[in-house]
Structure formats: structure tokens, C-alpha cells
Coordinates of C-alpha atoms and ligand atoms in Angstrom, one line a residue:
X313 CA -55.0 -87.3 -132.8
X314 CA -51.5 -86.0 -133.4
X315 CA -51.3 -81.9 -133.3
X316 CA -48.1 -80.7 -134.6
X317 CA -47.0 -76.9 -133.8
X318 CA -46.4 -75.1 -136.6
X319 CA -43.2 -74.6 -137.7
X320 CA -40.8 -72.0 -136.3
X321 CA -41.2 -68.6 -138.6
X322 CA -38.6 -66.2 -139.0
X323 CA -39.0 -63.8 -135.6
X324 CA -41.2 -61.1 -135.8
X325 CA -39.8 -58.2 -135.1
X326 CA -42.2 -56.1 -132.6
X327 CA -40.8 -52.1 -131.8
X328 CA -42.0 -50.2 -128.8
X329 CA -41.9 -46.0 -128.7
X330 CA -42.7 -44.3 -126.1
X331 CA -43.0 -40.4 -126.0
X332 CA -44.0 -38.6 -123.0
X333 CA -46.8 -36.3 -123.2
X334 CA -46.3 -32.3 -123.2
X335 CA -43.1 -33.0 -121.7
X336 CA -42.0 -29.6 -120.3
X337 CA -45.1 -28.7 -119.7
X338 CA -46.3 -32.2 -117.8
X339 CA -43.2 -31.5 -115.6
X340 CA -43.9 -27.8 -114.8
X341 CA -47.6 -29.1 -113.7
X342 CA -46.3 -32.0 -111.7
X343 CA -43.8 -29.4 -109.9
X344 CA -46.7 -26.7 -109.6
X345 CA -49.8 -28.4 -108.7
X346 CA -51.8 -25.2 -108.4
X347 CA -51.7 -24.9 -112.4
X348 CA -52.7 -28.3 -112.8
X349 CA -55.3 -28.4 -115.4
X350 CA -54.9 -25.1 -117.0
X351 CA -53.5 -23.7 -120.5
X352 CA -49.5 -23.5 -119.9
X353 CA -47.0 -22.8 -122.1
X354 CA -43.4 -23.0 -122.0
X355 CA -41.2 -20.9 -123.7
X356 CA -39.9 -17.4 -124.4
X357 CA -41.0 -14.5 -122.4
X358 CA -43.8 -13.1 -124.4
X359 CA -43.7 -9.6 -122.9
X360 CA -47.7 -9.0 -123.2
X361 CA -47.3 -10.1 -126.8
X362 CA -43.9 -8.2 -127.5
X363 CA -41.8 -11.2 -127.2
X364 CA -39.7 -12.9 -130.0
X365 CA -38.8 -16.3 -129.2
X366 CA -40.5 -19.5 -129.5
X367 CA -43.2 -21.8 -127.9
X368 CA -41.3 -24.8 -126.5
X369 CA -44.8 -26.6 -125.9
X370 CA -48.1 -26.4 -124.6
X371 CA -49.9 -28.4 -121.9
X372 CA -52.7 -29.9 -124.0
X373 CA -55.3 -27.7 -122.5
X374 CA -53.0 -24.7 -124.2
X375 CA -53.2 -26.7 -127.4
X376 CA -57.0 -26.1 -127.7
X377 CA -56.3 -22.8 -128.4
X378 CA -54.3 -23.3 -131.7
X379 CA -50.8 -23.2 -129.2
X380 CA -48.1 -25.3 -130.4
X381 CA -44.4 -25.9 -130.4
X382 CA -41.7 -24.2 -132.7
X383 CA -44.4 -21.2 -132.7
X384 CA -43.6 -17.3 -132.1
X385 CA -44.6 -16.4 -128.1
X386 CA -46.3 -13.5 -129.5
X387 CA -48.9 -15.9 -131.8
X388 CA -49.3 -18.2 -128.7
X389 CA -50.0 -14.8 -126.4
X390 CA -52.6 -13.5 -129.0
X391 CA -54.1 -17.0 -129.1
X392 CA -54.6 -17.8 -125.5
X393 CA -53.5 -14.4 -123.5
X394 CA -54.7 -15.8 -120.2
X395 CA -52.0 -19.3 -120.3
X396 CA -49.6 -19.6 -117.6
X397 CA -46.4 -18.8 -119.0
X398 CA -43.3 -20.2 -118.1
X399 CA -39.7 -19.7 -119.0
X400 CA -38.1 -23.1 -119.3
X401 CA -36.5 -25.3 -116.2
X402 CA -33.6 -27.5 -118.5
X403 CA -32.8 -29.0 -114.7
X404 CA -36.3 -30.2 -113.6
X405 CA -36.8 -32.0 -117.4
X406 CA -33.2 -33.9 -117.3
X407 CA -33.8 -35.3 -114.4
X408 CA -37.3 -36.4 -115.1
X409 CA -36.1 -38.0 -118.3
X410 CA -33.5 -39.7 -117.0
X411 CA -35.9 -40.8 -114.6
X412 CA -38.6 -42.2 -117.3
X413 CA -35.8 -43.7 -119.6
X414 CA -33.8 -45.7 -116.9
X415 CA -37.7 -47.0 -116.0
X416 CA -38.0 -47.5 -119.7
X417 CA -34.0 -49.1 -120.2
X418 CA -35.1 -51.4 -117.4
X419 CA -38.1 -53.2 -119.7
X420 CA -36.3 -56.4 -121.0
X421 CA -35.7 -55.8 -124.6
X422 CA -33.0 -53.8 -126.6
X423 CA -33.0 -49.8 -125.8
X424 CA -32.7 -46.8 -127.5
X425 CA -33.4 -43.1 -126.5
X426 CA -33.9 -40.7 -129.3
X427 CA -34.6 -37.3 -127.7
X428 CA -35.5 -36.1 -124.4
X429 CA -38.6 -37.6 -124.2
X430 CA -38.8 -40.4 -126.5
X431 CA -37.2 -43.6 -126.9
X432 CA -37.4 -47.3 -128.9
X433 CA -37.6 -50.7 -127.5
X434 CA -37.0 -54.0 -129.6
X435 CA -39.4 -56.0 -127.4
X436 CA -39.2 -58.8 -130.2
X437 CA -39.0 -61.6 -127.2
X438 CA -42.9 -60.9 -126.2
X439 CA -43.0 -63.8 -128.9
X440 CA -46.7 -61.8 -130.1
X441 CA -49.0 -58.8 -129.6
X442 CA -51.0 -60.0 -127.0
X443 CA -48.1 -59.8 -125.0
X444 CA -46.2 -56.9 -126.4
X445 CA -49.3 -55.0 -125.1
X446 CA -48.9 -56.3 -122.0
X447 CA -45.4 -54.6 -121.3
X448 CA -46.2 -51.5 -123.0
X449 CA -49.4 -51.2 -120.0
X450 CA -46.8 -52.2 -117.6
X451 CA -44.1 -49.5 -119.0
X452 CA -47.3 -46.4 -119.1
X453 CA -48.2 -47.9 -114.9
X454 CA -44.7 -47.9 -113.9
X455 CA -43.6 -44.8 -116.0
X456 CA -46.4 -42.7 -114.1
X457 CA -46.5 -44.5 -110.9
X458 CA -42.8 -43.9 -110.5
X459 CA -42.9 -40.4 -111.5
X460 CA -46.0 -39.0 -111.9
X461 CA -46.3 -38.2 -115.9
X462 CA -48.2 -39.3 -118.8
X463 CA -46.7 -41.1 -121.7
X464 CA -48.2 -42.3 -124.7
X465 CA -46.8 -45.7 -126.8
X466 CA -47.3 -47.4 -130.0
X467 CA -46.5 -50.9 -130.7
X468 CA -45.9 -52.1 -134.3
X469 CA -43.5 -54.3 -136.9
X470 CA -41.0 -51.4 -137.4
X471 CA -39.7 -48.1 -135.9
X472 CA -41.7 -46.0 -138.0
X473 CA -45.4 -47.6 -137.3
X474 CA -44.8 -47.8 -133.7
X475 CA -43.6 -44.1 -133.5
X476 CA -46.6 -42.6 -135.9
X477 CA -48.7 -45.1 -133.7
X478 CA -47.5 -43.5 -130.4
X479 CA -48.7 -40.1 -131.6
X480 CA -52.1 -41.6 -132.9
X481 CA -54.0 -40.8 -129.3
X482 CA -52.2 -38.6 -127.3
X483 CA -52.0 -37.9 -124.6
X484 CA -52.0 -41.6 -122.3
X485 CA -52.7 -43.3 -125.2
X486 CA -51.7 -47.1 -126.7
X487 CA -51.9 -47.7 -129.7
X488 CA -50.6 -51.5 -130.9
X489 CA -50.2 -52.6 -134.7
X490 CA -50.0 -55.6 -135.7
X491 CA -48.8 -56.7 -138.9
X492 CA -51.7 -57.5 -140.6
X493 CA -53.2 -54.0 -139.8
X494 CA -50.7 -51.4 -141.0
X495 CA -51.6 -50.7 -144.4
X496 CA -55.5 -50.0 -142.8
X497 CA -54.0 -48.4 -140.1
X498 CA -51.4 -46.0 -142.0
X499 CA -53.5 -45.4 -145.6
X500 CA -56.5 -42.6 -143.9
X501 CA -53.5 -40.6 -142.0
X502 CA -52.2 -37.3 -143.6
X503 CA -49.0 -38.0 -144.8
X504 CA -47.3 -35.4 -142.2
X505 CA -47.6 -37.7 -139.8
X506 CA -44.5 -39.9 -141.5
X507 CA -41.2 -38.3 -139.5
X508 CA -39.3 -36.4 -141.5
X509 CA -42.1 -35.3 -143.8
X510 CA -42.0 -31.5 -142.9
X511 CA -44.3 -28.4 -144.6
X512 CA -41.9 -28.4 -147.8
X513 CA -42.4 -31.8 -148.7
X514 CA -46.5 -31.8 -147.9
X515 CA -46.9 -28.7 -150.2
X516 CA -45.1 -30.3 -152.8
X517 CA -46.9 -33.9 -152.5
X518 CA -50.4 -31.9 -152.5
X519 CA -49.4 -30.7 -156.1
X520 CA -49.7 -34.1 -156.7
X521 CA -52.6 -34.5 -154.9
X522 CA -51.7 -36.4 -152.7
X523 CA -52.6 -35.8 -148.9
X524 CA -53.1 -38.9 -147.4
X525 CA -50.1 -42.0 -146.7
X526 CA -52.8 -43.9 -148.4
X527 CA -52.2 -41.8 -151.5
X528 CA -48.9 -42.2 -151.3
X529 CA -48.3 -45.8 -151.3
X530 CA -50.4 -46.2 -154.5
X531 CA -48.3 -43.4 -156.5
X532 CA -45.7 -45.0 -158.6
X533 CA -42.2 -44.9 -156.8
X534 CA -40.0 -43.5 -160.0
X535 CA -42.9 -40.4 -159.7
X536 CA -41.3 -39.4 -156.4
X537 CA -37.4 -40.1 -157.1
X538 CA -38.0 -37.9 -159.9
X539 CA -39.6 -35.1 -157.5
X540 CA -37.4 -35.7 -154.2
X541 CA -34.1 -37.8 -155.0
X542 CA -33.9 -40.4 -152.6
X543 CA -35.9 -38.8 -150.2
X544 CA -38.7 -40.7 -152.9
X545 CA -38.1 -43.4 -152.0
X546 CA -37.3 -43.5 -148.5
X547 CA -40.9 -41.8 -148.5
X548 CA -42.3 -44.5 -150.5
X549 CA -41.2 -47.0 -148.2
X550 CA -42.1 -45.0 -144.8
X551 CA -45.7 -45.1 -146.2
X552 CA -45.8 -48.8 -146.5
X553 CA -44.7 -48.9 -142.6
X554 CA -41.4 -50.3 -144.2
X555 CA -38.1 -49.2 -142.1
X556 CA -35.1 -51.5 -141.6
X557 CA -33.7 -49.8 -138.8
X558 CA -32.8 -51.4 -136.1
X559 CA -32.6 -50.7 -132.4
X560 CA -29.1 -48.9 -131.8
X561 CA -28.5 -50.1 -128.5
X562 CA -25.5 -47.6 -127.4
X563 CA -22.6 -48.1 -124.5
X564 CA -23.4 -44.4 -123.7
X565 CA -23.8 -41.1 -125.8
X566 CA -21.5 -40.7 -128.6
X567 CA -23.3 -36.7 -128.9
X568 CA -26.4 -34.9 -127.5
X569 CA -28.0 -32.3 -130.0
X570 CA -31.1 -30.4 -130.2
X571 CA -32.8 -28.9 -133.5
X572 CA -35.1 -26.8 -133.9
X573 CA -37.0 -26.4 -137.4
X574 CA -38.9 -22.4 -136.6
X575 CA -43.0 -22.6 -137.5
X576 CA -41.8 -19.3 -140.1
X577 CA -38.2 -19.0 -141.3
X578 CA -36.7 -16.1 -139.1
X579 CA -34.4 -13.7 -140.7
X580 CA -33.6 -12.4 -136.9
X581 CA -30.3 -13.3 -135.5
X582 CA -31.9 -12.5 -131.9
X583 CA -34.3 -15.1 -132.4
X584 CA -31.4 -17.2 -133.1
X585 CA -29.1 -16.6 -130.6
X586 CA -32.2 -16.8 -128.4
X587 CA -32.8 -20.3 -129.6
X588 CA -29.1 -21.5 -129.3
X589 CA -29.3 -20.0 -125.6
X590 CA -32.0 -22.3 -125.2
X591 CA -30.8 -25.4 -126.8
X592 CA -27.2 -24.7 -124.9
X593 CA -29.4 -24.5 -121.4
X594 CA -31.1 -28.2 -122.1
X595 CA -27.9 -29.6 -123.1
X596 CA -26.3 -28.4 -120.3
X597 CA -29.2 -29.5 -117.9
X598 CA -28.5 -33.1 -119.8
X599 CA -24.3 -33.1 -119.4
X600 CA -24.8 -32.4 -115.5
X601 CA -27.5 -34.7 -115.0
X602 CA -25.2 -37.8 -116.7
X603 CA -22.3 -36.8 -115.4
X604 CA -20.7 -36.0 -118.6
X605 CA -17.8 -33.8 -120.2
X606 CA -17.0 -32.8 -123.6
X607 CA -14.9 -31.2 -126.1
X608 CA -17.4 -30.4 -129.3
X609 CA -19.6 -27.5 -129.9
X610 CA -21.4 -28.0 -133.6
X611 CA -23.9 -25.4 -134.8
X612 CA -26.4 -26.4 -137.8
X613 CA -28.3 -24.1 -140.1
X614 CA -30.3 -25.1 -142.7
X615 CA -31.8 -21.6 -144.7
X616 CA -35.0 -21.5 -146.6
X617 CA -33.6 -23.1 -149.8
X618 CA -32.5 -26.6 -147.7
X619 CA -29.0 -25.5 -148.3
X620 CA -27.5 -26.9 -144.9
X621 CA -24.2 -25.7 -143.3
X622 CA -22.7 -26.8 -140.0
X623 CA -19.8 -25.7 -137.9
X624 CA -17.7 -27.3 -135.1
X625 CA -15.1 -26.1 -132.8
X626 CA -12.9 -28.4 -130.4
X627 CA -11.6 -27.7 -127.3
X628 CA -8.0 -28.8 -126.2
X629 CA -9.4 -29.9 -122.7
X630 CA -12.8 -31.6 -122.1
X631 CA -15.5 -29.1 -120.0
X632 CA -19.1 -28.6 -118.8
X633 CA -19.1 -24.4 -118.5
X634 CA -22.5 -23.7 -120.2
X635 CA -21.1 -20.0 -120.4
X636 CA -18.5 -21.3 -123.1
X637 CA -21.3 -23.4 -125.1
X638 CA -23.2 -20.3 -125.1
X639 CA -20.5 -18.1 -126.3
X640 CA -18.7 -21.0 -128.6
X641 CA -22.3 -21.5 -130.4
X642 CA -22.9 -17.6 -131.3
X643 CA -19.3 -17.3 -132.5
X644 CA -20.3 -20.6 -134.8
X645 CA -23.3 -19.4 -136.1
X646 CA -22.0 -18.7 -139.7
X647 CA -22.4 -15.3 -141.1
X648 CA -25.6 -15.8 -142.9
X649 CA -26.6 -14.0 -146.3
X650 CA -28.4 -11.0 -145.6
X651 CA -31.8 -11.7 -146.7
X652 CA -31.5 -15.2 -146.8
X653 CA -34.2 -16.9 -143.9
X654 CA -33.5 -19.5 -141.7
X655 CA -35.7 -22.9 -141.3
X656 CA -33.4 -25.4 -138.5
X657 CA -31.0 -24.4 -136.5
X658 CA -29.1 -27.1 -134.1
X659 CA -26.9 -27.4 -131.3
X660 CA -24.5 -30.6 -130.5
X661 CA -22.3 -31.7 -127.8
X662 CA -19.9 -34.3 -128.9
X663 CA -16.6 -35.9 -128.0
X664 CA -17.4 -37.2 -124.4
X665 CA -14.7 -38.3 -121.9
X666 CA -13.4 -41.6 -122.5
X667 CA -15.3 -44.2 -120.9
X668 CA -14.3 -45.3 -117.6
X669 CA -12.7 -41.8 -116.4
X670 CA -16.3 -40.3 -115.3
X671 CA -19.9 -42.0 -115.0
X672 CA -21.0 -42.3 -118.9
X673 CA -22.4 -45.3 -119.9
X674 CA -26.5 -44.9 -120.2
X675 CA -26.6 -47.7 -117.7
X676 CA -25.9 -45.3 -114.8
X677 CA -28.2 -42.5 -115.6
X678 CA -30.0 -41.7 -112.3
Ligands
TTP1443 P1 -42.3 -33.5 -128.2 O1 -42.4 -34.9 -127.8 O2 -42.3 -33.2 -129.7 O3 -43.6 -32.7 -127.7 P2 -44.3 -32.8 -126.2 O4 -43.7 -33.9 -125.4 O5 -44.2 -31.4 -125.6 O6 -45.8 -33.1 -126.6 P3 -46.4 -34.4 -127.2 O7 -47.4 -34.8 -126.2 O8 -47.0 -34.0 -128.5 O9 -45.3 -35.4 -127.4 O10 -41.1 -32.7 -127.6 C1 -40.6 -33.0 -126.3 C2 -40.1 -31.7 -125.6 O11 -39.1 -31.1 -126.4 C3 -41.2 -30.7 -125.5 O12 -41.9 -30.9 -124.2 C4 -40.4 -29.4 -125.5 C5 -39.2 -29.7 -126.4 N1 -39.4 -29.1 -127.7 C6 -38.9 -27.8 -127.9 O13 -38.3 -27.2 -127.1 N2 -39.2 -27.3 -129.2 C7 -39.8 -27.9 -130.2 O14 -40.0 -27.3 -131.3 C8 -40.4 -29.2 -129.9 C9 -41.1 -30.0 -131.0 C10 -40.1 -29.8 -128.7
MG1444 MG1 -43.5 -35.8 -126.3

């Protein structure tokens, strides 16, 4: 009998993301094993419950007890007053994530990081899922073999099913998609779990009622242009696991930024300038880890009406002081209305030295 194969499709596209699990956190517990296994929580000081910062996270066994990132210290001290609580080490987490993203860079496949902790492979050359699963166990075995740390993954057709997918059973989890299964996988989840879809935007889909992605794919698309602009419709689509981007593969950074959206909009500039210190401290930590220089300081603040406002200032000569991102960023943050709350603020480095002069390409992080 004469078997033919079938014939050649057009190539499925298969995404990795990989996010590490209570990063900071995970980190300070690697470094102190004595705290191994208990609530910790890294962030602000919370001064016996006095403090006004934020949470940066919480090891999961903090997370049991309602603790959470982006939270007031003094909420996460009420909630779990006998956690370990640690100030943040930028240094130690730099290192350690440019030690899990040049294991990660290393997987064949095209390579993107996307924060601190998380990044995006186009592992379209596994050919199918079967296989696809077999490099994301090898990438979660190397990843902690190599430095000692939990990550989670999620495998799928597109950027946005494998990262919802990576969240789905954390911590150490792996979660694969295939094709076939999104719209089963996707439809029970709320539909906060779709990046980008923030309180705001939840409240005003419940009007609706609708609460689950499920929900959302069978609402008519016009329905949410009409309610959101094009933010509708790139909804509309996220819910049906549909995302053309690609993997931006990048010769280097081009910037390195940090947001932070606050669990309550803060009308307190300390909390602010708190958060900016912060923020300018992990950047830092990043710059001296890959070796880089820059000339760009950019502030972002978006206020409780979405209206957003950034500003930038540019240095003649390319530097690494943290003392000047520290003091550029508070002379940035623009006078805000008195009265008016903030929900985001951000901090970005940008115009890095030329190429060539100093170690920047992503291929040399150590
Ligand atoms: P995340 O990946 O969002 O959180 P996580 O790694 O701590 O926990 P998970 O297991 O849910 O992934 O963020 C990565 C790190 O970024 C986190 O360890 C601390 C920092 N971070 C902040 O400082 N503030 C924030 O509001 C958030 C969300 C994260
Ligand atoms: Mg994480």
C-alpha cells in the first residue's frame, strides 16, 4: 500500500512564557535558607504597621494570607503581622535574572525578555506539542538546577495563551495549549486574567455582566468599541487567544522601565517618590549587572481619570550614578493637581551607549 504524508501546512506557530515564581521573594529564600518556607514579603518598611510604601511580593506562603503585590505594607502587616519582612536587594535579583534568561536565551528558538522575570520564546521548530513540552520540562530542570528557583511556563499558539497559561498553576507549574483547546481552556477564566485588563475595565465589563473570557468572546464586538475604543476590540480578540505579535528578538536593550499600577490610587507624593526610589534602585541593579550606560530618565503618571503624562530629560554625557536617576526622576515627576489621585507611575532608562563601545548586546549578559 502507498502511504503518502500529508501535505506540508502552513507552520504552527508554538510561544513559550516563562515567569519565575515570587521572584524577589524566591531569591531572598534561596540567599536565606533559614526563612525557607515561611510568609515573606518584600517591600517597604512597614514600621509595626506605620509604614506607607508598597508590597513588592510575597512568597506564596505570605499570599495565603490575602498578601500581594502593589499593596500598602501597612494592609500586608495587619494581614500577616508575623511575615519576614524584607526591604528589597535590586543586586541579588539582577543577577539572578540575568542568570535565568541567558539559561532561557540559550533554548533554541527566537527570545524575548519582557520584565525582570519573565520572557517569550518562539519555539515554533518543536514541529508539535509533544515536543514543545519537552523543552519547556528541560527549560523548568535547567532553570532550577542551575540556580536554584522555581519557574512556571505555558505553552500555546500565541503570546497571550501561553502567558495566561503560565499563570494558570503557579508556582512550578506547566501548563501547554494546544490549538484545539484554547477556547475550552480560556472561556471558564475571569476575564482579569487577559494582560492589560486591569480593575477599571473589569468593573466596567461586570456592568455588562460579563465576568468570565467566556462571556466575553460571545458579546458582539461593536458592544465593546462602543464602551472602550479600540481597547474593544483588542479585548475581543485577546479573549479568543487571538494576538499577532511576534517574538521581538532584540540586538540588546533599546530602554529598561518599571511601572507600577498602586492597589489604591495614592494622592501622597511620599509614596511616590518612595516608589520612584524603588524603581530607580532595580534599574540601577539592571544597568550594573549588563554593563550598561545611558542618557534618558522618563517618568510616567497616569491619574485616576487614565489621563497619562510622561516626562523625559537627557543628559549631555552617558552615566550610571543612581544618585542622579533618583534626583532626575523626582525633579520629573510633574506637578500634579492637588486632589487629583494617582493609579501608574513609571520609571525608564533609555538611550544606551552605542553598541560596540561597552558590553550591550543581550548575548553577553552574565
Ligand atoms: P511578578 O512576576 O508579577 O510576580 P512574582 O514573580 O513575585 O510572583 P508570581 O509567582 O505571581 O509570578 O513580578 C516579578 C517581580 O517584580 C516581583 O517578584 C517583584 C516585582 N514587582 C514589584 O516590585 N511590584 C509589583 O507590583 C509587581 C507586580 C512586581
Ligand atoms: Mg513572576
Amino acid at each position: 500500500m502507498f502511504l503518502r504524508n500529508p501535505a506540508p501546512g502552513p507552520a504552527q506557530k508554538i510561544i513559550l512564557h516563562v515567569d519565575m515564581d515570587a521572584f524577589f521573594a524566591a531569591v531572598e529564600m534561596r540567599e536565606h535558607p533559614e526563612i525557607q518556607g515561611r510568609p515573606v514579603i518584600v517591600g517597604a518598611d512597614p514600621k509595626e504597621g506605620r509604614g506607607r510604601g508598597v508590597v513588592s511580593t510575597a512568597s506564596y506562603e505570605a499570599r495565603v494570607f490575602g498578601v500581594h503585590s502593589a499593596m500598602p505594607i501597612s494592609k500586608a502587616f495587619e494581614r500577616c503581622p508575623g511575615g519576614v519582612f524584607l526591604r528589597p536587594h535590586f543586586d541579588l535579583y539582577a543577577q539572578a535574572s540575568g542568570e535565568v534568561m541567558e539559561i532561557a536565551q540559550n533554548t533554541t528558538g527566537l527570545f524575548e525578555q519582557v520584565s525582570i522575570d519573565e520572557a517569550y520564546l518562539d519555539i515554533s521548530h518543536a514541529g508539535d506539542y509533544p515536543e514543545a513540552r519537552r523543552i519547556a520540562v528541560a527549560l523548568k530542570e535547567a532553570i532550577r538546577n542551575k540556580t536554584g528557583l522555581t519557574c512556571s511556563i505555558g505553552v500555546g499558539p500565541s503570546k497571550v495563551v501561553s502567558k495566561i497559561a503560565s499563570d494558570y498553576r503557579k508556582p512550578d507549574g506547566l501548563t501547554v495549549v494546544e490549538p484545539e483547546h484554547v477556547e475550552e481552556f480560556l472561556s471558564p477564566l475571569p476575564v482579569g486574567k487577559i494582560p492589560g485588563v486591569g480593575k477599571k475595565t473589569r468593573e466596567a465589563l461586570q456592568q455588562l455582566g460579563i465576568r468570565t473570557i467566556g462571556d466575553l468572546v460571545r458579546i458582539d464586538v461593536q458592544e465593546l468599541i462602543a464602551l472602550f475604543g479600540k481597547w474593544g476590540a483588542v479585548i475581543h480578540d485577546l479573549a479568543h487567544g487571538t494576538d499577532d505579535r511576534e517574538i521581538k528578538q532584540e540586538e540588546g536593550y533599546k530602554s529598561i522601565s518599571r511601572e507600577i499600577t498602586f492597589e489604591n490610587d495614592t494622592g501622597d507624593e511620599m509614596v511616590l517618590v518612595q516608589t520612584l526610589d524603588n524603581m530607580a534602585a532595580e534599574l540601577h541593579a539592571v544597568l550594573v549587572n549588563e554593563h550598561l550606560r545611558f542618557r534618558t530618565v522618563t517618568v510616567k503618571l497616569r491619574d485616576e481619570h487614565f489621563q497619562t503624562r510622561t516626562r523625559s530629560k537627557t543628559f549631555e554625557r552617558y552615566t550610571d550614578d543612581p544618585v542622579l536617576i533618583r534626583e532626575v526622576s523626582h525633579g520629573l515627576l510633574p506637578a500634579f493637581q492637588e486632589g487629583l489621585k494617582i493609579r501608574l507611575i513609571g520609571l525608564r532608562l533609555s538611550g544606551f551607549e552605542p553598541k560596540g563601545s561597552r558590553q550591550t548586546t543581550i548575548s553577553e549578559f552574565a
